[in-house]
CSV table of C-alpha atoms in Angstrom, one decimal:
chain,number,residue,atom,x,y,z
A,72,MET,CA,0.0,0.0,0.0
A,73,HIS,CA,1.3,3.4,-0.9
A,74,GLU,CA,2.3,5.6,2.0
A,75,LYS,CA,-0.1,8.4,1.0
A,76,GLU,CA,-3.0,6.1,1.3
A,77,LEU,CA,-2.4,5.8,5.0
A,78,GLU,CA,-2.9,9.5,5.8
A,79,PRO,CA,-6.7,9.3,6.5
A,80,TRP,CA,-6.0,6.8,9.3
A,81,GLN,CA,-3.0,8.7,10.8
A,82,HIS,CA,-3.3,11.4,13.5
A,83,THR,CA,-1.2,13.5,15.9
A,84,HIS,CA,-0.8,13.3,19.6
A,85,LEU,CA,-0.9,17.0,20.5
A,86,PHE,CA,-2.6,16.6,23.8
A,87,GLY,CA,-0.5,19.2,25.7
A,88,GLY,CA,-0.8,22.2,23.4
A,89,THR,CA,1.6,23.7,21.0
A,90,GLU,CA,1.2,27.4,21.8
A,91,VAL,CA,2.1,29.7,24.7
A,92,HIS,CA,-1.1,29.7,26.9
A,93,THR,CA,-2.3,31.8,29.8
A,94,GLY,CA,-0.6,29.5,32.5
A,95,GLU,CA,2.8,29.9,31.0
A,96,ARG,CA,2.5,33.7,30.5
A,97,ARG,CA,1.3,34.1,34.1
A,98,THR,CA,4.2,32.0,35.4
A,99,ARG,CA,6.7,34.2,33.7
A,100,TRP,CA,5.2,37.3,35.3
A,101,VAL,CA,5.3,35.7,38.7
A,102,ILE,CA,8.9,34.6,38.3
A,103,ALA,CA,9.9,38.2,37.7
A,104,LEU,CA,8.0,39.4,40.7
A,105,THR,CA,9.4,36.6,42.9
A,106,LEU,CA,13.0,37.3,41.9
A,107,THR,CA,12.6,41.0,42.5
A,108,MET,CA,11.1,40.5,46.0
A,109,MET,CA,13.7,37.8,46.8
A,110,VAL,CA,16.6,40.3,46.1
A,111,ALA,CA,14.8,43.0,48.2
A,112,GLU,CA,14.3,40.7,51.2
A,113,LEU,CA,17.8,39.4,51.1
A,114,TYR,CA,19.2,42.9,51.0
A,115,ALA,CA,16.9,44.1,53.8
A,116,GLY,CA,17.8,41.1,55.9
A,117,PHE,CA,21.5,41.9,55.7
A,118,ALA,CA,20.9,45.6,56.2
A,119,TYR,CA,18.6,45.4,59.2
A,120,ASN,CA,20.2,42.2,60.7
A,121,SER,CA,16.8,40.5,60.4
A,122,MET,CA,17.0,36.7,60.3
A,123,ALA,CA,13.3,36.6,59.6
A,124,LEU,CA,13.7,38.5,56.4
A,125,LEU,CA,16.8,36.5,55.4
A,126,ALA,CA,14.9,33.3,55.9
A,127,ASP,CA,12.0,34.5,53.9
A,128,GLY,CA,14.3,35.7,51.2
A,129,TRP,CA,15.9,32.3,50.8
A,130,HIS,CA,12.5,30.7,51.0
A,131,MET,CA,11.4,32.8,48.0
A,132,ALA,CA,14.6,31.8,46.3
A,133,SER,CA,13.7,28.2,46.5
A,134,HIS,CA,10.2,29.0,45.2
A,135,ALA,CA,11.7,31.0,42.3
A,136,ALA,CA,13.6,27.9,41.3
A,137,ALA,CA,10.4,25.9,41.4
A,138,LEU,CA,8.7,28.5,39.2
A,139,LEU,CA,11.6,28.2,36.8
A,140,VAL,CA,10.9,24.5,36.7
A,141,ALA,CA,7.3,25.1,35.9
A,142,ALA,CA,8.2,27.5,33.0
A,143,PHE,CA,10.7,25.0,31.7
A,144,ALA,CA,8.0,22.3,31.7
A,145,TYR,CA,5.6,24.5,29.6
A,146,ALA,CA,8.4,25.3,27.1
A,147,PHE,CA,9.5,21.7,26.9
A,148,ALA,CA,6.0,20.3,26.3
A,149,ARG,CA,5.4,22.9,23.6
A,150,ARG,CA,8.6,22.4,21.7
A,151,ASN,CA,8.4,18.6,21.8
A,152,ALA,CA,4.7,18.3,21.2
A,153,GLY,CA,5.3,16.7,17.8
A,154,ASN,CA,8.3,14.6,18.8
A,155,PRO,CA,7.6,10.9,17.9
A,156,ARG,CA,9.7,9.7,20.8
A,157,PHE,CA,6.8,10.6,23.1
A,158,SER,CA,4.3,7.9,22.3
A,159,PHE,CA,1.3,9.9,23.6
A,160,GLY,CA,2.7,13.4,23.3
A,161,THR,CA,4.0,15.6,26.0
A,162,GLY,CA,0.8,16.2,27.9
A,163,LYS,CA,2.2,14.7,31.1
A,164,VAL,CA,5.1,17.1,31.3
A,165,GLY,CA,2.9,19.5,33.3
A,166,ALA,CA,2.3,16.8,35.8
A,167,LEU,CA,6.0,16.1,36.0
A,168,GLY,CA,6.6,19.8,36.7
A,169,GLY,CA,3.9,19.8,39.4
A,170,PHE,CA,5.5,16.7,41.0
A,171,ALA,CA,8.9,18.5,41.0
A,172,SER,CA,7.2,21.5,42.7
A,173,GLY,CA,5.7,19.2,45.3
A,174,VAL,CA,9.2,17.9,46.1
A,175,GLY,CA,10.4,21.4,46.4
A,176,LEU,CA,7.6,22.4,48.7
A,177,ALA,CA,8.3,19.4,51.0
A,178,ILE,CA,12.0,20.3,51.2
A,179,GLY,CA,11.2,23.9,51.9
A,180,ALA,CA,8.8,22.9,54.6
A,181,ILE,CA,11.4,20.8,56.3
A,182,LEU,CA,14.0,23.5,56.1
A,183,VAL,CA,11.6,26.1,57.6
A,184,PHE,CA,10.6,23.8,60.4
A,185,VAL,CA,14.3,23.1,61.3
A,186,GLU,CA,15.1,26.8,61.2
A,187,SER,CA,12.0,27.7,63.3
A,188,VAL,CA,13.1,25.2,66.0
A,189,GLU,CA,16.6,26.7,66.0
A,190,ARG,CA,15.1,30.2,66.4
A,191,LEU,CA,13.1,29.1,69.4
A,192,LEU,CA,16.2,27.7,71.0
A,193,SER,CA,18.4,30.7,70.1
A,194,PRO,CA,16.4,33.9,69.7
A,195,VAL,CA,17.9,36.8,67.7
A,196,GLU,CA,17.3,40.5,67.9
A,197,ILE,CA,14.9,41.8,65.2
A,198,HIS,CA,14.5,45.3,63.8
A,199,PHE,CA,10.8,45.1,64.0
A,200,ASP,CA,9.8,48.3,62.0
A,201,GLU,CA,12.0,47.6,59.0
A,202,ALA,CA,11.2,43.9,59.0
A,203,LEU,CA,7.4,44.6,59.1
A,204,LEU,CA,7.7,47.0,56.2
A,205,VAL,CA,9.5,44.6,53.9
A,206,ALA,CA,7.4,41.6,55.1
A,207,GLY,CA,4.2,43.6,54.3
A,208,ILE,CA,5.5,44.4,50.8
A,209,GLY,CA,6.4,40.7,50.4
A,210,LEU,CA,2.8,39.7,51.3
A,211,VAL,CA,1.3,42.0,48.7
A,212,VAL,CA,3.7,40.7,46.0
A,213,ASN,CA,2.8,37.1,47.0
A,214,LEU,CA,-1.0,37.8,46.9
A,215,VAL,CA,-0.7,39.4,43.5
A,216,SER,CA,1.4,36.4,42.3
A,217,ALA,CA,-1.2,34.0,43.7
A,218,ALA,CA,-4.0,35.9,41.9
A,219,LEU,CA,-2.1,35.6,38.6
A,220,LEU,CA,-1.6,31.9,39.0
A,221,HIS,CA,-5.0,31.0,40.3
A,222,ASP,CA,-6.2,28.3,38.0
A,223,ASP,CA,-9.6,29.3,36.7
A,224,GLY,CA,-9.3,26.6,34.1
A,225,HIS,CA,-10.4,23.6,36.2
A,226,HIS,CA,-12.8,21.7,33.9
A,227,HIS,CA,-15.2,18.9,34.5
A,228,HIS,CA,-15.8,16.6,31.6
A,229,GLY,CA,-17.8,13.4,32.2
A,230,ALA,CA,-16.8,12.2,35.6
A,231,GLU,CA,-13.3,13.5,35.9
A,232,HIS,CA,-11.9,16.9,36.9
A,233,HIS,CA,-9.0,18.4,34.8
A,234,HIS,CA,-6.2,20.4,36.3
A,235,ASP,CA,-3.1,22.1,35.0
A,236,HIS,CA,-0.9,20.4,37.6
A,237,ASN,CA,2.1,22.5,36.6
A,238,LEU,CA,0.2,25.7,37.2
A,239,ARG,CA,-1.2,24.3,40.4
A,240,GLY,CA,2.3,23.5,41.7
A,241,ALA,CA,3.5,27.1,40.9
A,242,TYR,CA,0.3,28.5,42.6
A,243,LEU,CA,0.9,26.5,45.8
A,244,HIS,CA,4.5,27.8,45.9
A,245,VAL,CA,3.5,31.4,45.9
A,246,LEU,CA,0.6,30.7,48.3
A,247,ALA,CA,3.1,29.1,50.6
A,248,ASP,CA,5.2,32.3,50.4
A,249,ALA,CA,2.1,34.4,51.2
A,250,LEU,CA,1.3,32.2,54.2
A,251,THR,CA,4.8,32.5,55.6
A,252,SER,CA,4.8,36.2,55.0
A,253,LEU,CA,1.4,36.5,56.8
A,254,PHE,CA,2.7,34.4,59.8
A,255,ALA,CA,5.9,36.4,59.8
A,256,ILE,CA,3.9,39.7,60.1
A,257,GLY,CA,1.8,38.3,62.9
A,258,ALA,CA,4.9,37.1,64.8
A,259,LEU,CA,6.7,40.5,64.3
A,260,LEU,CA,3.7,42.4,65.6
A,261,ALA,CA,3.5,40.1,68.6
A,262,GLY,CA,7.2,40.6,69.3
A,263,LYS,CA,7.1,44.3,68.9
A,264,TYR,CA,4.0,45.1,70.9
A,265,PHE,CA,3.8,42.2,73.4
A,266,GLY,CA,7.4,41.1,73.7
A,267,LEU,CA,6.5,37.6,72.5
A,268,SER,CA,9.6,36.9,70.4
A,269,TRP,CA,9.1,33.2,70.6
A,270,MET,CA,6.1,33.6,68.3
A,271,ASP,CA,8.5,34.0,65.4
A,272,GLY,CA,9.7,30.4,65.7
A,273,ALA,CA,6.3,29.0,66.6
A,274,THR,CA,4.5,30.5,63.6
A,275,GLY,CA,7.3,29.3,61.4
A,276,MET,CA,6.7,25.8,62.6
A,277,LEU,CA,3.0,26.1,62.0
A,278,ALA,CA,3.5,27.5,58.5
A,279,SER,CA,5.9,24.6,57.6
A,280,LEU,CA,3.3,22.0,58.6
A,281,VAL,CA,0.6,23.7,56.4
A,282,VAL,CA,3.0,23.8,53.5
A,283,ALA,CA,4.0,20.1,54.1
A,284,ARG,CA,0.3,19.2,53.9
A,285,TRP,CA,0.0,21.0,50.5
A,286,SER,CA,3.0,19.3,49.2
A,287,VAL,CA,1.7,15.8,50.1
A,288,GLY,CA,-1.6,16.6,48.3
A,289,LEU,CA,0.3,17.8,45.2
A,290,LEU,CA,2.6,14.8,45.2
A,291,ARG,CA,-0.3,12.4,45.6
A,292,ASP,CA,-2.3,13.9,42.7
A,293,THR,CA,0.6,14.3,40.2
A,294,GLY,CA,2.1,10.9,41.2
A,295,ALA,CA,-1.2,9.3,40.2
A,296,VAL,CA,-1.1,11.0,36.8
A,297,LEU,CA,2.6,9.9,36.2
A,298,LEU,CA,1.8,6.3,37.3
A,299,ASP,CA,-1.4,6.1,35.2
A,300,ALA,CA,-3.5,5.6,38.4
A,301,GLU,CA,-5.6,8.7,38.3
A,302,VAL,CA,-8.8,7.4,36.8
A,303,SER,CA,-11.4,6.5,39.4
A,304,PRO,CA,-13.2,3.1,39.5
A,305,GLU,CA,-16.5,4.9,38.9
A,306,ARG,CA,-15.2,6.4,35.7
A,307,ARG,CA,-14.0,3.0,34.5
A,308,GLN,CA,-17.3,1.5,35.3
A,309,GLN,CA,-19.1,4.2,33.3
A,310,VAL,CA,-17.0,3.3,30.2
A,311,ILE,CA,-17.8,-0.4,30.7
A,312,GLU,CA,-21.5,0.2,31.0
A,313,ALA,CA,-21.5,2.4,27.9
A,314,ILE,CA,-20.0,-0.6,25.9
A,315,GLU,CA,-22.0,-3.3,27.5
A,316,ALA,CA,-25.4,-1.5,27.2
A,317,GLU,CA,-25.6,-2.8,23.7
A,318,ALA,CA,-26.3,-6.4,22.6
A,319,ASP,CA,-24.1,-9.0,24.3
A,320,ASN,CA,-21.0,-6.9,24.5
A,321,ARG,CA,-18.6,-7.7,27.4
A,322,VAL,CA,-15.5,-5.7,28.2
A,323,CYS,CA,-12.7,-8.2,29.1
A,324,ASP,CA,-9.9,-5.6,29.5
A,325,LEU,CA,-9.9,-1.8,30.0
A,326,HIS,CA,-7.1,0.7,30.4
A,327,VAL,CA,-7.8,4.4,30.8
A,328,TRP,CA,-5.1,7.0,31.6
A,329,ARG,CA,-4.4,10.7,31.2
A,330,VAL,CA,-2.3,11.9,28.3
A,331,GLY,CA,-2.8,15.7,28.7
A,332,PRO,CA,-4.4,18.3,31.0
A,333,LYS,CA,-7.8,17.7,29.4
A,334,HIS,CA,-7.3,14.4,27.5
A,335,PHE,CA,-7.5,10.7,28.3
A,336,SER,CA,-6.6,7.6,26.3
A,337,ALA,CA,-8.3,4.3,26.5
A,338,ILE,CA,-7.7,0.7,25.4
A,339,VAL,CA,-10.8,-1.4,25.3
A,340,SER,CA,-11.0,-5.2,24.6
A,341,ILE,CA,-14.5,-6.5,23.8
A,342,VAL,CA,-15.9,-10.0,23.6
A,343,THR,CA,-19.1,-10.4,21.5
A,344,HIS,CA,-20.9,-13.0,19.4
A,345,GLU,CA,-21.2,-10.7,16.5
A,346,PRO,CA,-18.1,-8.4,16.1
A,347,ARG,CA,-18.6,-5.0,14.6
A,348,PRO,CA,-16.0,-2.6,13.2
A,349,PRO,CA,-14.1,-0.7,15.9
A,350,GLU,CA,-15.7,2.6,14.7
A,351,HIS,CA,-19.1,1.2,16.0
A,352,TYR,CA,-17.8,0.7,19.5
A,353,LYS,CA,-16.1,4.2,19.4
A,354,GLN,CA,-19.6,5.7,18.8
A,355,LEU,CA,-20.8,4.0,22.0
A,356,LEU,CA,-18.3,6.2,23.8
A,357,HIS,CA,-19.2,9.5,22.1
A,358,GLY,CA,-20.5,10.8,25.4
A,359,PHE,CA,-16.9,10.8,26.9
A,360,SER,CA,-15.6,13.9,25.1
A,361,ASP,CA,-12.3,13.8,26.9
A,362,LEU,CA,-11.4,10.4,25.5
A,363,ALA,CA,-9.1,11.7,22.8
A,364,HIS,CA,-7.3,8.5,21.9
A,365,VAL,CA,-9.2,5.2,21.8
A,366,THR,CA,-7.9,1.8,20.8
A,367,VAL,CA,-10.6,-0.9,20.3
A,368,GLU,CA,-9.9,-4.7,20.2
A,369,VAL,CA,-12.8,-7.0,19.3
A,370,HIS,CA,-12.9,-10.7,20.0
A,371,ARG,CA,-15.5,-13.2,18.7
A,372,CYS,CA,-17.0,-15.1,21.6
A,373,GLY,CA,-16.1,-18.8,21.5
A,374,GLU,CA,-12.6,-18.4,20.0
A,375,MET,CA,-9.8,-18.4,22.5
A,376,PRO,CA,-7.2,-15.7,22.1
A,377,ARG,CA,-3.5,-16.6,21.6
A,378,HIS,CA,-1.9,-15.1,24.6
A,379,GLY,CA,1.6,-13.8,24.2
A,380,SER,CA,1.3,-13.7,20.4
A,381,THR,CA,1.9,-10.5,18.4
A,382,ARG,CA,-0.3,-11.8,15.6
A,383,VAL,CA,-3.9,-10.7,15.1
A,384,SER,CA,-6.3,-13.4,13.8
A,385,LYS,CA,-8.9,-12.7,11.2
A,386,ASN,CA,-11.5,-12.5,13.9
A,387,HIS,CA,-9.7,-9.6,15.7
A,388,SER,CA,-10.2,-6.0,14.6
A,389,VAL,CA,-7.7,-3.4,16.0
A,390,ASP,CA,-8.1,0.3,15.4
A,391,ASN,CA,-6.3,3.4,16.7
A,392,VAL,CA,-8.4,6.5,16.4
A,393,HIS,CA,-8.2,10.1,17.5
A,394,GLY,CA,-11.5,11.3,18.8
A,395,ALA,CA,-12.8,14.8,19.5
A,396,ALA,CA,-11.2,16.6,22.4
């Protein structure tokens, strides 16, 4: 068969997007804001002998690094969207960036907790007025950054929610910065007006525990995507019921996994007395608009499959198709 005759059956795997989208542009703006505030806090920390500001400055430095990872993930996914080395495209790169952000959050939480304990054991003198001014500016910058990164693009298709995990990771980083800035302001006010200097270390420990909880949630969600374990049993059952609602169809094997922020892939093996073309079974799944890549395998009931063989018998029909996103 001539190569040109295959074109109607071929398709791309551009599940992650090929253009610069809102999440990537917002991440770039937040990187600029974070780096600027990081330099300001480190300078103020040295100038005013404030360990609180120095700690927050280095904290922002670690988050700036995580934001750079997020920006890299967007660029990498876009530039390699058509690379045939990636069997199902680069849609999971965002989840990988989110997982890296989760690891960074966990490390940051541990470092802040250890530093807070040290501050409780060895209190330092703080220039409260200067530290409060810079911490207040830092809080405003973090809130603006969080507003820029807030993911309004959470979608609900069928029975599954869709998230930009890369954007979510960046959002949680700046939210963690805002939280630590808020706790720092509270601790500085308590120290200035009530002499409760120990509040500085205590609030740092509390903030680190909250950030650690966020990191665990992000690692759990993105890890499920990377390990193809995200799709719920309820969603799998809905796919099975859609196929088995017709005639004597029985689903003997089903795999559903994410291939992009809004796209899933599925492999469905069906046993039936009267096999139909794969396109027929695809139509049974038309209600699942996020199933962008479906592979259908049809077995005639009564004929045992040859396990371990790469050959397809005359009674098997295999088709790879690209459905509507």
